[in-house]
Amino acid sequence: MQIAPADAPSLTDHEDNTLSGRTTADLREAIIKGDIKAGEKLNEPSLAKQFKVSRGPLREAIRRLVAMGLVTHKPHQGATVVTLGLDSIMELYDVREALEGKAAALAAQNMSDEQIAHLKRVLEIHRRHHEDTAGEYLQAEGDFDFHYQVIQGCGNRMLADQLCNELYHLVRMFRYQTSRFKSRSQRALVEHEQLIYAIEQRDPQMAEMVMRHHIARAKQSIRNFLTSEEDHEQ
Amino acid sequence: MQIAPADAPSLTDHEDNTLSGRTTADLREAIIKGDIKAGEKLNEPSLAKQFKVSRGPLREAIRRLVAMGLVTHKPHQGATVVTLGLDSIMELYDVREALEGKAAALAAQNMSDEQIAHLKRVLEIHRRHHEDTAGEYLQAEGDFDFHYQVIQGCGNRMLADQLCNELYHLVRMFRYQTSRFKSRSQRALVEHEQLIYAIEQRDPQMAEMVMRHHIARAKQSIRNFLTSEEDHEQ
DNA sequence: GGAGCCACTATTGTCAACAATATGCTCTGT
DNA sequence: ACAGAGCATATTGTTGACAATAGTGGCTCC
């Protein structure tokens, strides 16, 4: 069992060994980590040269990222990295609330005892880490690690794919963009604990409610942070 | 196996005019309507010849369909049309329940009075149609038309895209595969009426509850139908 | 001097040939 | 006759060149 996976070899890297697959992963990480900035245009020849591939695989990679929601594409005008404004983030968190809420409910029904035990261990590791470092940065990735376990345990592959292959990367991108935004880790721990309790009780409604409140609070916290920041800058 | 007729005036056809875009739409309709059967392998050279395009645009089309969930793809082995087993359908309807439930809640908050009036007109048309034809087939597409209006009125573009660009096509494919499955139209009308009431009252929680029950019932109805059919066949 | 048109350039869309990989078949050996 | 290895073939992955389109700059005309 490993906690927050070290670096780029993300949990969702069942990527293939083809150039197209590797390029997708590389380009995706470049965008998420901000090496290619938000709103920037993706120039095919230059990127192809940069990644040392032809334009064919690169274009396929771009198409996959479009499906992921990381870039937009207009015919004959090319692709540009999405800009995550406050509105988009709020929308994203509403979708997360709906999807992960349902995932929590299903997890309460379908998770094996072994999986629940594993979830407890993950929470314990996060708590230790929080105590040791006084609420450190890793919390961000670690937080998703917890959510990831719940999602994988829900038993609905379609739901899990939607969350992990598409929305997850948008969340990561947002977190890289506003890495200065922390806090909430103490509260998150408590809420995660509540969720485990609900799942352990095999109570889908309670699990869904807890998860939805958890995400709704995160959403509100982000809104407060971003709007106050706007005020400061203007 | 035939090619799809060139007419594909789907609701979501903001497709571009490029060969890639048109091929995507054509191939998509061919798969949804069953011209290319479930589980069938997509042979690139042969399909390219049928659609009169090169393999480049065709491959991009396939990639988009993979993102849509209509086909799966394995490196060096090619793409195959998904087979919608009972399990997949159940998963799909759980995702719909979560997403459309939230959409209904948001619609209750954000829909304009004009949009609500339009929704009422759509419902009225469906009711007329139902009375005239004693519960006819068109109900299937009409039903989604109603849901479509709610989704568009929710004001969350990300949510709407997820539903209309991805899940919607899977639902359509399922309906084409089991077009003999009807019924429920009377009940659906009542449930749609309840939803409008909730939206009109600007009651998000009630709207979400009504929508979720509506979809959950549809799910159960499908399960009963498909399992009984299994029994008959075996 | 400004507005509109035209050519040019940079970039995207498309194609056909080439390379690499998987699958199925044959041939051989026991 | 059967199992396994190796080859042949079909299919996918990749490439560089070609075509078409949108944006840009300069030029002319009013």
Short mmCIF file of C-alpha atoms (C1' of nucleotides) in Angstrom, two decimals:
data_model
loop_
_atom_site.label_atom_id
_atom_site.label_comp_id
_atom_site.label_asym_id
_atom_site.label_seq_id
_atom_site.Cartn_x
_atom_site.Cartn_y
_atom_site.Cartn_z
CA MET A 1 0.00 0.00 0.00
CA GLN A 2 1.41 3.32 -0.96
CA ILE A 3 0.31 6.77 -0.06
CA ALA A 4 0.26 9.64 -2.49
CA PRO A 5 2.11 8.30 -5.52
CA ALA A 6 5.41 10.03 -5.83
CA ASP A 7 5.16 11.98 -9.03
CA ALA A 8 3.91 11.85 -12.55
CA PRO A 9 3.26 8.08 -12.70
CA SER A 10 -0.27 8.94 -11.80
CA LEU A 11 -2.72 6.38 -10.57
CA THR A 12 -4.57 6.54 -13.84
CA ASP A 13 -1.55 5.78 -15.96
CA HIS A 14 -2.70 2.63 -17.59
CA GLU A 15 -1.54 4.54 -20.59
CA ASP A 16 -0.33 2.46 -23.45
CA ASN A 17 3.22 2.28 -24.66
CA THR A 18 2.47 3.89 -27.98
CA LEU A 19 3.86 7.28 -28.84
CA SER A 20 0.34 8.60 -28.86
CA GLY A 21 -0.28 7.34 -25.34
CA ARG A 22 2.96 8.63 -23.90
CA THR A 23 2.48 11.98 -25.62
CA THR A 24 -1.01 12.21 -24.13
CA ALA A 25 0.39 11.67 -20.65
CA ASP A 26 3.29 14.07 -21.18
CA LEU A 27 1.15 16.82 -22.64
CA ARG A 28 -1.44 16.32 -19.94
CA GLU A 29 1.10 16.72 -17.18
CA ALA A 30 2.65 19.72 -18.89
CA ILE A 31 -0.73 21.42 -18.93
CA ILE A 32 -1.74 20.41 -15.43
CA LYS A 33 1.53 21.52 -13.90
CA GLY A 34 1.40 24.82 -15.74
CA ASP A 35 4.40 24.32 -18.00
CA ILE A 36 1.91 25.24 -20.67
CA LYS A 37 -0.11 28.05 -19.18
CA ALA A 38 -3.86 28.39 -19.06
CA GLY A 39 -5.30 30.04 -22.14
CA GLU A 40 -2.20 29.31 -24.16
CA LYS A 41 -2.55 28.11 -27.71
CA LEU A 42 -1.26 24.68 -28.61
CA ASN A 43 0.91 24.96 -31.68
CA GLU A 44 1.12 21.58 -33.32
CA PRO A 45 4.46 21.83 -35.14
CA SER A 46 6.25 23.33 -32.17
CA LEU A 47 4.80 20.84 -29.68
CA ALA A 48 5.55 17.95 -31.99
CA LYS A 49 9.15 19.06 -32.13
CA GLN A 50 9.24 19.51 -28.38
CA PHE A 51 7.93 16.01 -27.68
CA LYS A 52 9.95 14.52 -30.52
CA VAL A 53 6.98 13.01 -32.28
CA SER A 54 5.16 13.59 -35.51
CA ARG A 55 2.00 15.62 -35.69
CA GLY A 56 -0.18 12.52 -36.00
CA PRO A 57 0.25 11.16 -32.46
CA LEU A 58 0.27 14.70 -31.12
CA ARG A 59 -3.08 15.44 -32.68
CA GLU A 60 -4.52 12.27 -31.19
CA ALA A 61 -3.18 13.32 -27.82
CA ILE A 62 -4.84 16.71 -28.17
CA ARG A 63 -8.12 15.02 -29.07
CA ARG A 64 -7.94 12.97 -25.89
CA LEU A 65 -7.27 16.04 -23.82
CA VAL A 66 -10.24 17.75 -25.41
CA ALA A 67 -12.39 14.86 -24.27
CA MET A 68 -10.84 15.26 -20.82
CA GLY A 69 -11.88 18.89 -20.74
CA LEU A 70 -8.35 20.19 -20.36
CA VAL A 71 -8.27 21.94 -23.72
CA THR A 72 -10.83 23.29 -26.12
CA HIS A 73 -10.67 22.97 -29.85
CA LYS A 74 -12.09 24.98 -32.70
CA PRO A 75 -11.93 23.83 -36.32
CA HIS A 76 -9.16 25.49 -38.31
CA GLN A 77 -8.17 27.50 -35.29
CA GLY A 78 -6.47 24.94 -33.14
CA ALA A 79 -6.56 24.01 -29.49
CA THR A 80 -6.10 26.18 -26.43
CA VAL A 81 -5.66 25.27 -22.77
CA VAL A 82 -8.81 25.90 -20.76
CA THR A 83 -8.84 28.76 -18.31
CA LEU A 84 -10.32 27.72 -15.01
CA GLY A 85 -12.22 30.77 -13.88
CA LEU A 86 -14.18 30.85 -10.66
CA ASP A 87 -17.32 29.87 -12.55
CA SER A 88 -15.74 26.76 -14.04
CA ILE A 89 -14.44 25.67 -10.67
CA MET A 90 -17.85 26.09 -9.11
CA GLU A 91 -19.38 24.05 -11.92
CA LEU A 92 -16.72 21.39 -11.50
CA TYR A 93 -17.42 21.06 -7.81
CA ASP A 94 -21.15 20.73 -8.42
CA VAL A 95 -20.46 17.83 -10.74
CA ARG A 96 -18.09 16.34 -8.23
CA GLU A 97 -20.71 16.67 -5.53
CA ALA A 98 -23.24 14.75 -7.58
CA LEU A 99 -20.87 12.06 -8.79
CA GLU A 100 -18.82 11.49 -5.68
CA GLY A 101 -21.93 11.64 -3.55
CA LYS A 102 -23.38 8.76 -5.48
CA ALA A 103 -20.00 7.01 -5.38
CA ALA A 104 -20.00 7.23 -1.59
CA ALA A 105 -23.51 5.79 -1.45
CA LEU A 106 -22.50 2.90 -3.66
CA ALA A 107 -19.30 2.42 -1.68
CA ALA A 108 -21.38 1.97 1.45
CA GLN A 109 -23.23 -0.81 -0.33
CA ASN A 110 -20.43 -2.50 -2.20
CA MET A 111 -17.08 -1.95 -0.52
CA SER A 112 -15.52 -5.08 0.91
CA ASP A 113 -14.48 -5.16 4.55
CA GLU A 114 -10.91 -5.38 3.36
CA GLN A 115 -11.32 -2.21 1.31
CA ILE A 116 -12.84 -0.42 4.27
CA ALA A 117 -9.91 -1.47 6.41
CA HIS A 118 -7.57 -0.10 3.78
CA LEU A 119 -9.51 3.17 3.76
CA LYS A 120 -9.01 3.42 7.50
CA ARG A 121 -5.29 2.95 7.10
CA VAL A 122 -5.15 5.72 4.51
CA LEU A 123 -7.00 8.04 6.84
CA GLU A 124 -4.65 7.15 9.67
CA ILE A 125 -1.64 7.97 7.53
CA HIS A 126 -3.13 11.32 6.63
CA ARG A 127 -3.82 12.07 10.27
CA ARG A 128 -0.25 11.25 11.24
CA HIS A 129 1.05 13.37 8.44
CA HIS A 130 -1.18 16.24 9.48
CA GLU A 131 -0.04 16.05 13.08
CA ASP A 132 3.63 15.81 12.15
CA THR A 133 3.74 18.63 9.65
CA ALA A 134 1.04 20.90 11.05
CA GLY A 135 -1.14 20.65 7.94
CA GLU A 136 1.21 20.43 5.06
CA TYR A 137 0.95 20.75 1.34
CA LEU A 138 0.89 17.04 0.54
CA GLN A 139 -2.61 17.07 1.95
CA ALA A 140 -3.92 18.07 -1.43
CA GLU A 141 -2.78 14.95 -3.23
CA GLY A 142 -3.40 12.88 -0.16
CA ASP A 143 -6.93 14.13 0.05
CA PHE A 144 -7.63 12.91 -3.40
CA ASP A 145 -5.97 9.63 -2.58
CA PHE A 146 -8.67 9.10 0.01
CA HIS A 147 -11.41 10.04 -2.41
CA TYR A 148 -9.78 7.81 -4.98
CA GLN A 149 -10.10 4.80 -2.71
CA VAL A 150 -13.78 5.52 -2.14
CA ILE A 151 -14.41 5.91 -5.85
CA GLN A 152 -12.63 2.68 -6.69
CA GLY A 153 -14.62 0.92 -4.04
CA CYS A 154 -18.01 2.00 -5.34
CA GLY A 155 -18.14 -0.85 -7.84
CA ASN A 156 -19.42 1.28 -10.70
CA ARG A 157 -16.75 1.34 -13.37
CA MET A 158 -18.45 3.94 -15.51
CA LEU A 159 -18.77 6.32 -12.58
CA ALA A 160 -15.18 5.72 -11.56
CA ASP A 161 -13.91 6.37 -15.06
CA GLN A 162 -15.81 9.64 -15.34
CA LEU A 163 -14.31 10.83 -12.09
CA CYS A 164 -10.76 9.55 -12.40
CA ASN A 165 -10.12 9.96 -16.10
CA GLU A 166 -11.76 13.30 -16.63
CA LEU A 167 -12.73 15.40 -13.64
CA TYR A 168 -9.74 14.34 -11.53
CA HIS A 169 -7.28 15.99 -13.91
CA LEU A 170 -9.22 19.24 -13.86
CA VAL A 171 -9.08 19.24 -10.08
CA ARG A 172 -5.34 18.60 -10.18
CA MET A 173 -4.88 21.45 -12.64
CA PHE A 174 -6.81 23.79 -10.40
CA ARG A 175 -4.74 22.77 -7.39
CA TYR A 176 -1.50 23.44 -9.20
CA GLN A 177 -2.75 26.84 -10.26
CA THR A 178 -3.72 27.86 -6.75
CA SER A 179 -1.21 25.88 -4.74
CA ARG A 180 -1.15 28.66 -2.18
CA PHE A 181 -4.68 27.64 -1.27
CA LYS A 182 -4.51 25.23 1.65
CA SER A 183 -6.39 25.08 4.91
CA ARG A 184 -9.37 22.92 5.59
CA SER A 185 -7.15 19.89 6.21
CA GLN A 186 -8.21 19.56 9.86
CA ARG A 187 -11.84 19.72 8.93
CA ALA A 188 -11.34 17.39 5.99
CA LEU A 189 -9.93 14.76 8.33
CA VAL A 190 -13.03 14.90 10.48
CA GLU A 191 -15.28 14.69 7.47
CA HIS A 192 -13.36 11.74 6.09
CA GLU A 193 -13.78 10.06 9.43
CA GLN A 194 -17.53 10.61 9.28
CA LEU A 195 -17.60 9.12 5.82
CA ILE A 196 -15.80 5.99 6.92
CA TYR A 197 -18.27 5.63 9.74
CA ALA A 198 -21.20 5.86 7.34
CA ILE A 199 -19.64 3.33 4.99
CA GLU A 200 -18.89 1.00 7.87
CA GLN A 201 -22.52 1.24 8.96
CA ARG A 202 -23.49 0.34 5.39
CA ASP A 203 -25.64 3.45 5.31
CA PRO A 204 -25.75 4.73 1.70
CA GLN A 205 -27.90 7.77 2.41
CA MET A 206 -25.67 8.95 5.21
CA ALA A 207 -22.53 8.28 3.18
CA GLU A 208 -23.90 10.30 0.29
CA MET A 209 -24.95 13.14 2.55
CA VAL A 210 -21.57 13.30 4.26
CA MET A 211 -19.68 13.25 0.96
CA ARG A 212 -21.90 15.91 -0.57
CA HIS A 213 -21.53 18.19 2.41
CA HIS A 214 -17.79 17.56 2.37
CA ILE A 215 -17.48 18.65 -1.25
CA ALA A 216 -19.99 21.47 -0.93
CA ARG A 217 -17.97 22.89 1.95
CA ALA A 218 -14.79 22.61 -0.06
CA LYS A 219 -16.54 24.46 -2.86
CA GLN A 220 -17.65 27.24 -0.53
CA SER A 221 -14.17 27.46 0.94
CA ILE A 222 -12.69 27.89 -2.52
CA ARG A 223 -15.26 30.50 -3.44
CA ASN A 224 -14.46 32.52 -0.35
CA PHE A 225 -10.75 32.26 -0.98
CA LEU A 226 -10.92 33.22 -4.64
CA THR A 227 -13.38 36.08 -4.28
CA SER A 228 -11.42 37.64 -1.41
CA GLU A 229 -8.30 37.31 -3.53
CA GLU A 230 -10.06 39.06 -6.37
CA ASP A 231 -10.92 41.91 -4.04
CA HIS A 232 -7.31 42.24 -3.02
CA GLU A 233 -6.05 42.37 -6.55
CA GLN A 234 -8.52 44.90 -7.79
CA MET B 1 -23.14 -4.32 -42.04
CA GLN B 2 -24.17 -1.09 -43.72
CA ILE B 3 -23.00 2.45 -43.56
CA ALA B 4 -25.13 5.00 -41.82
CA PRO B 5 -27.28 7.19 -44.02
CA ALA B 6 -25.82 10.64 -44.28
CA ASP B 7 -28.72 12.17 -42.37
CA ALA B 8 -27.77 12.60 -38.77
CA PRO B 9 -29.46 15.78 -37.60
CA SER B 10 -28.86 15.05 -33.96
CA LEU B 11 -29.50 17.64 -31.30
CA THR B 12 -25.85 17.76 -30.43
CA ASP B 13 -24.54 18.31 -33.92
CA HIS B 14 -22.47 21.37 -33.45
CA GLU B 15 -20.00 19.17 -35.26
CA ASP B 16 -17.46 20.93 -37.37
CA ASN B 17 -17.31 20.79 -41.13
CA THR B 18 -14.02 18.96 -41.24
CA LEU B 19 -13.83 15.42 -42.53
CA SER B 20 -12.85 14.35 -39.06
CA GLY B 21 -15.95 15.93 -37.57
CA ARG B 22 -18.35 14.56 -40.13
CA THR B 23 -16.77 11.11 -39.88
CA THR B 24 -17.19 11.23 -36.12
CA ALA B 25 -20.89 11.97 -36.49
CA ASP B 26 -21.39 9.35 -39.19
CA LEU B 27 -19.54 6.63 -37.35
CA ARG B 28 -21.30 7.53 -34.14
CA GLU B 29 -24.73 7.20 -35.73
CA ALA B 30 -23.73 3.97 -37.44
CA ILE B 31 -22.81 2.50 -34.09
CA ILE B 32 -25.79 3.86 -32.20
CA LYS B 33 -28.29 2.70 -34.80
CA GLY B 34 -26.71 -0.73 -34.91
CA ASP B 35 -25.42 -0.63 -38.49
CA ILE B 36 -22.19 -1.61 -36.83
CA LYS B 37 -23.19 -4.15 -34.24
CA ALA B 38 -22.21 -4.27 -30.61
CA GLY B 39 -18.96 -6.09 -29.99
CA GLU B 40 -17.90 -5.71 -33.58
CA LYS B 41 -14.33 -4.79 -34.36
CA LEU B 42 -13.62 -1.53 -36.12
CA ASN B 43 -11.32 -2.22 -39.04
CA GLU B 44 -9.62 1.01 -39.99
CA PRO B 45 -8.86 0.40 -43.67
CA SER B 46 -12.31 -0.97 -44.41
CA LEU B 47 -14.12 1.80 -42.52
CA ALA B 48 -11.95 4.43 -44.15
CA LYS B 49 -12.96 3.06 -47.53
CA GLN B 50 -16.64 3.03 -46.58
CA PHE B 51 -16.63 6.61 -45.37
CA LYS B 52 -14.41 7.69 -48.22
CA VAL B 53 -11.79 9.24 -46.00
CA SER B 54 -8.20 8.51 -45.13
CA ARG B 55 -7.24 6.67 -42.00
CA GLY B 56 -6.13 9.88 -40.30
CA PRO B 57 -9.53 11.49 -39.78
CA LEU B 58 -11.05 8.08 -39.11
CA ARG B 59 -8.62 7.42 -36.30
CA GLU B 60 -9.44 10.79 -34.77
CA ALA B 61 -13.12 9.95 -35.00
CA ILE B 62 -12.50 6.66 -33.23
CA ARG B 63 -10.59 8.45 -30.50
CA ARG B 64 -13.54 10.76 -29.92
CA LEU B 65 -15.89 7.80 -29.74
CA VAL B 66 -13.62 6.16 -27.21
CA ALA B 67 -13.91 9.27 -25.08
CA MET B 68 -17.67 9.07 -25.52
CA GLY B 69 -17.68 5.53 -24.20
CA LEU B 70 -19.15 4.06 -27.37
CA VAL B 71 -16.07 2.04 -28.26
CA THR B 72 -13.12 0.63 -26.39
CA HIS B 73 -9.59 0.62 -27.62
CA LYS B 74 -6.58 -1.54 -26.88
CA PRO B 75 -3.11 -0.68 -28.17
CA HIS B 76 -2.11 -2.65 -31.23
CA GLN B 77 -5.40 -4.49 -31.17
CA GLY B 78 -7.81 -1.87 -32.39
CA ALA B 79 -11.20 -0.61 -31.35
CA THR B 80 -14.40 -2.55 -30.74
CA VAL B 81 -17.94 -1.36 -30.20
CA VAL B 82 -18.99 -1.63 -26.57
CA THR B 83 -21.49 -4.28 -25.60
CA LEU B 84 -24.13 -2.88 -23.30
CA GLY B 85 -24.83 -5.70 -20.91
CA LEU B 86 -27.33 -5.38 -18.10
CA ASP B 87 -24.55 -4.40 -15.74
CA SER B 88 -23.38 -1.52 -17.93
CA ILE B 89 -26.92 -0.22 -18.28
CA MET B 90 -27.43 -0.31 -14.53
CA GLU B 91 -24.17 1.58 -14.07
CA LEU B 92 -25.20 4.09 -16.69
CA TYR B 93 -28.49 4.77 -14.97
CA ASP B 94 -26.80 5.26 -11.62
CA VAL B 95 -24.60 7.92 -13.19
CA ARG B 96 -27.61 9.49 -14.86
CA GLU B 97 -29.43 9.52 -11.54
CA ALA B 98 -26.61 11.41 -9.87
CA LEU B 99 -25.99 13.85 -12.70
CA GLU B 100 -29.54 14.55 -13.80
CA GLY B 101 -30.67 14.76 -10.22
CA LYS B 102 -28.21 17.55 -9.62
CA ALA B 103 -29.21 19.10 -12.95
CA ALA B 104 -32.83 19.20 -11.83
CA ALA B 105 -31.86 20.85 -8.56
CA LEU B 106 -29.86 23.49 -10.41
CA ALA B 107 -32.66 23.93 -12.91
CA ALA B 108 -35.03 24.75 -10.07
CA GLN B 109 -32.61 27.49 -9.04
CA ASN B 110 -31.55 28.85 -12.38
CA MET B 111 -34.15 28.24 -15.05
CA SER B 112 -35.79 31.38 -16.38
CA ASP B 113 -39.57 31.69 -16.35
CA GLU B 114 -39.48 31.59 -20.12
CA GLN B 115 -37.58 28.29 -20.05
CA ILE B 116 -40.06 26.84 -17.60
CA ALA B 117 -42.90 27.88 -19.88
CA HIS B 118 -41.18 26.14 -22.75
CA LEU B 119 -40.77 23.03 -20.63
CA LYS B 120 -44.49 23.06 -20.01
CA ARG B 121 -45.18 23.26 -23.72
CA VAL B 122 -42.90 20.28 -24.36
CA LEU B 123 -44.74 18.28 -21.73
CA GLU B 124 -48.08 19.27 -23.25
CA ILE B 125 -46.97 18.06 -26.67
CA HIS B 126 -45.91 14.75 -25.19
CA ARG B 127 -49.21 14.37 -23.41
CA ARG B 128 -51.16 15.06 -26.61
CA HIS B 129 -49.00 12.61 -28.49
CA HIS B 130 -49.49 10.01 -25.80
CA GLU B 131 -53.25 10.42 -25.86
CA ASP B 132 -53.47 10.36 -29.65
CA THR B 133 -51.31 7.32 -30.25
CA ALA B 134 -51.97 5.33 -27.08
CA GLY B 135 -48.33 5.47 -25.92
CA GLU B 136 -46.27 5.33 -29.03
CA TYR B 137 -42.67 4.78 -29.85
CA LEU B 138 -41.62 8.38 -30.35
CA GLN B 139 -41.95 8.71 -26.62
CA ALA B 140 -38.39 7.49 -26.28
CA GLU B 141 -36.81 10.38 -28.13
CA GLY B 142 -39.47 12.74 -26.80
CA ASP B 143 -38.68 11.68 -23.29
CA PHE B 144 -35.12 12.65 -23.73
CA ASP B 145 -36.18 15.89 -25.31
CA PHE B 146 -37.82 16.77 -22.02
CA HIS B 147 -34.76 15.80 -20.04
CA TYR B 148 -32.64 17.69 -22.53
CA GLN B 149 -34.52 20.89 -21.81
CA VAL B 150 -34.04 20.47 -18.08
CA ILE B 151 -30.33 19.81 -18.53
CA GLN B 152 -29.86 22.83 -20.74
CA GLY B 153 -31.70 24.94 -18.22
CA CYS B 154 -29.54 23.96 -15.27
CA GLY B 155 -26.94 26.60 -16.07
CA ASN B 156 -23.96 24.33 -15.52
CA ARG B 157 -22.22 23.88 -18.82
CA MET B 158 -19.83 21.22 -17.61
CA LEU B 159 -22.66 19.12 -16.27
CA ALA B 160 -24.67 19.59 -19.46
CA ASP B 161 -21.72 18.57 -21.62
CA GLN B 162 -21.10 15.42 -19.62
CA LEU B 163 -24.72 14.41 -20.03
CA CYS B 164 -25.39 15.45 -23.60
CA ASN B 165 -22.08 14.70 -25.26
CA GLU B 166 -21.28 11.42 -23.57
CA LEU B 167 -23.98 9.65 -21.61
CA TYR B 168 -26.77 10.69 -23.93
CA HIS B 169 -25.34 8.70 -26.83
CA LEU B 170 -25.02 5.59 -24.70
CA VAL B 171 -28.66 5.90 -23.75
CA ARG B 172 -29.62 6.30 -27.39
CA MET B 173 -27.59 3.23 -28.32
CA PHE B 174 -29.30 1.21 -25.63
CA ARG B 175 -32.72 2.35 -26.83
CA TYR B 176 -31.98 1.33 -30.38
CA GLN B 177 -30.81 -2.07 -29.22
CA THR B 178 -33.95 -2.71 -27.20
CA SER B 179 -36.48 -0.71 -29.15
CA ARG B 180 -39.11 -3.29 -28.26
CA PHE B 181 -38.88 -1.99 -24.71
CA LYS B 182 -41.58 0.63 -24.20
CA SER B 183 -44.14 1.16 -21.48
CA ARG B 184 -43.80 3.56 -18.59
CA SER B 185 -44.84 6.48 -20.77
CA GLN B 186 -47.99 7.16 -18.74
CA ARG B 187 -46.02 7.14 -15.53
CA ALA B 188 -43.25 9.18 -17.06
CA LEU B 189 -45.72 11.91 -17.93
CA VAL B 190 -46.87 12.12 -14.35
CA GLU B 191 -43.31 12.22 -13.09
CA HIS B 192 -42.38 14.92 -15.56
CA GLU B 193 -45.35 16.91 -14.33
CA GLN B 194 -44.14 16.57 -10.77
CA LEU B 195 -40.72 17.77 -11.83
CA ILE B 196 -42.11 20.86 -13.47
CA TYR B 197 -44.05 21.61 -10.32
CA ALA B 198 -40.91 21.37 -8.22
CA ILE B 199 -38.98 23.58 -10.59
CA GLU B 200 -41.81 26.09 -10.66
CA GLN B 201 -41.78 26.16 -6.87
CA ARG B 202 -38.04 26.83 -7.06
CA ASP B 203 -37.51 23.87 -4.75
CA PRO B 204 -34.11 22.31 -5.59
CA GLN B 205 -34.34 19.45 -3.10
CA MET B 206 -37.75 18.38 -4.32
CA ALA B 207 -36.70 18.69 -7.95
CA GLU B 208 -33.65 16.53 -7.31
CA MET B 209 -35.68 13.96 -5.44
CA VAL B 210 -38.30 13.74 -8.16
CA MET B 211 -35.72 13.40 -10.90
CA ARG B 212 -33.77 10.76 -9.03
CA HIS B 213 -36.84 8.71 -8.34
CA HIS B 214 -37.87 9.11 -11.96
CA ILE B 215 -34.58 7.71 -13.21
CA ALA B 216 -34.31 5.08 -10.51
CA ARG B 217 -37.74 3.80 -11.48
CA ALA B 218 -36.74 3.70 -15.12
CA LYS B 219 -33.67 1.74 -14.11
CA GLN B 220 -35.73 -0.76 -12.15
CA SER B 221 -38.17 -1.06 -15.02
CA ILE B 222 -35.33 -1.87 -17.40
CA ARG B 223 -33.86 -4.40 -15.01
CA ASN B 224 -37.19 -6.20 -14.70
CA PHE B 225 -37.66 -6.21 -18.43
CA LEU B 226 -34.18 -7.46 -19.27
CA THR B 227 -33.97 -10.12 -16.59
CA SER B 228 -37.38 -11.53 -17.49
CA GLU B 229 -36.26 -11.57 -21.11
CA GLU B 230 -33.16 -13.47 -20.10
CA ASP B 231 -35.31 -16.04 -18.37
CA HIS B 232 -37.37 -16.51 -21.49
CA GLU B 233 -34.39 -17.00 -23.69
CA GLN B 234 -32.62 -19.48 -21.48
"C1'" DG C 1 -5.11 59.77 -43.68
"C1'" DG C 2 -8.22 56.00 -43.17
"C1'" DA C 3 -10.76 52.01 -44.86
"C1'" DG C 4 -11.09 48.10 -47.59
"C1'" DC C 5 -9.16 44.63 -50.58
"C1'" DC C 6 -5.56 41.36 -51.92
"C1'" DA C 7 -1.69 38.51 -51.48
"C1'" DC C 8 1.25 36.13 -48.24
"C1'" DT C 9 2.29 33.30 -44.40
"C1'" DA C 10 1.61 30.45 -40.71
"C1'" DT C 11 -1.19 26.74 -39.08
"C1'" DT C 12 -4.52 23.22 -39.33
"C1'" DG C 13 -6.63 19.37 -42.03
"C1'" DT C 14 -5.77 15.40 -45.05
"C1'" DC C 15 -3.41 11.90 -47.38
"C1'" DA C 16 -0.61 7.84 -48.84
"C1'" DA C 17 3.50 5.36 -47.89
"C1'" DC C 18 6.46 3.17 -44.28
"C1'" DA C 19 7.43 0.68 -39.79
"C1'" DA C 20 6.18 -2.15 -36.02
"C1'" DT C 21 3.32 -5.25 -33.76
"C1'" DA C 22 -0.10 -9.00 -33.14
"C1'" DT C 23 -2.51 -12.92 -34.99
"C1'" DG C 24 -3.07 -17.11 -37.45
"C1'" DC C 25 -1.10 -20.70 -40.05
"C1'" DT C 26 2.15 -23.98 -41.46
"C1'" DC C 27 5.75 -26.90 -40.75
"C1'" DT C 28 8.52 -29.69 -38.05
"C1'" DG C 29 9.81 -32.68 -34.40
"C1'" DT C 30 8.56 -35.97 -31.04
"C1'" DA D 1 -1.57 -36.78 -33.89
"C1'" DC D 2 -0.31 -32.99 -31.11
"C1'" DA D 3 2.63 -29.19 -29.37
"C1'" DG D 4 5.56 -25.63 -30.27
"C1'" DA D 5 8.33 -22.60 -32.93
"C1'" DG D 6 8.80 -19.72 -36.77
"C1'" DC D 7 7.11 -17.47 -40.69
"C1'" DA D 8 3.47 -14.90 -43.39
"C1'" DT D 9 -0.15 -11.74 -43.36
"C1'" DA D 10 -3.22 -8.44 -41.89
"C1'" DT D 11 -3.78 -4.46 -38.97
"C1'" DT D 12 -2.34 -0.79 -36.17
"C1'" DG D 13 1.10 2.96 -35.23
"C1'" DT D 14 3.93 6.59 -37.27
"C1'" DT D 15 5.82 9.68 -40.51
"C1'" DG D 16 6.59 13.47 -43.83
"C1'" DA D 17 4.60 15.68 -47.64
"C1'" DC D 18 0.55 17.98 -49.67
"C1'" DA D 19 -3.95 20.79 -49.55
"C1'" DA D 20 -6.94 24.06 -47.58
"C1'" DT D 21 -8.13 27.60 -44.46
"C1'" DA D 22 -7.71 31.64 -41.24
"C1'" DG D 23 -5.16 35.41 -39.76
"C1'" DT D 24 -1.81 39.26 -41.09
"C1'" DG D 25 0.38 42.74 -43.30
"C1'" DG D 26 0.88 45.86 -46.92
"C1'" DC D 27 -0.99 48.11 -50.72
"C1'" DT D 28 -4.21 50.89 -53.17
"C1'" DC D 29 -8.09 53.79 -53.68
"C1'" DC D 30 -11.29 57.03 -51.97
#
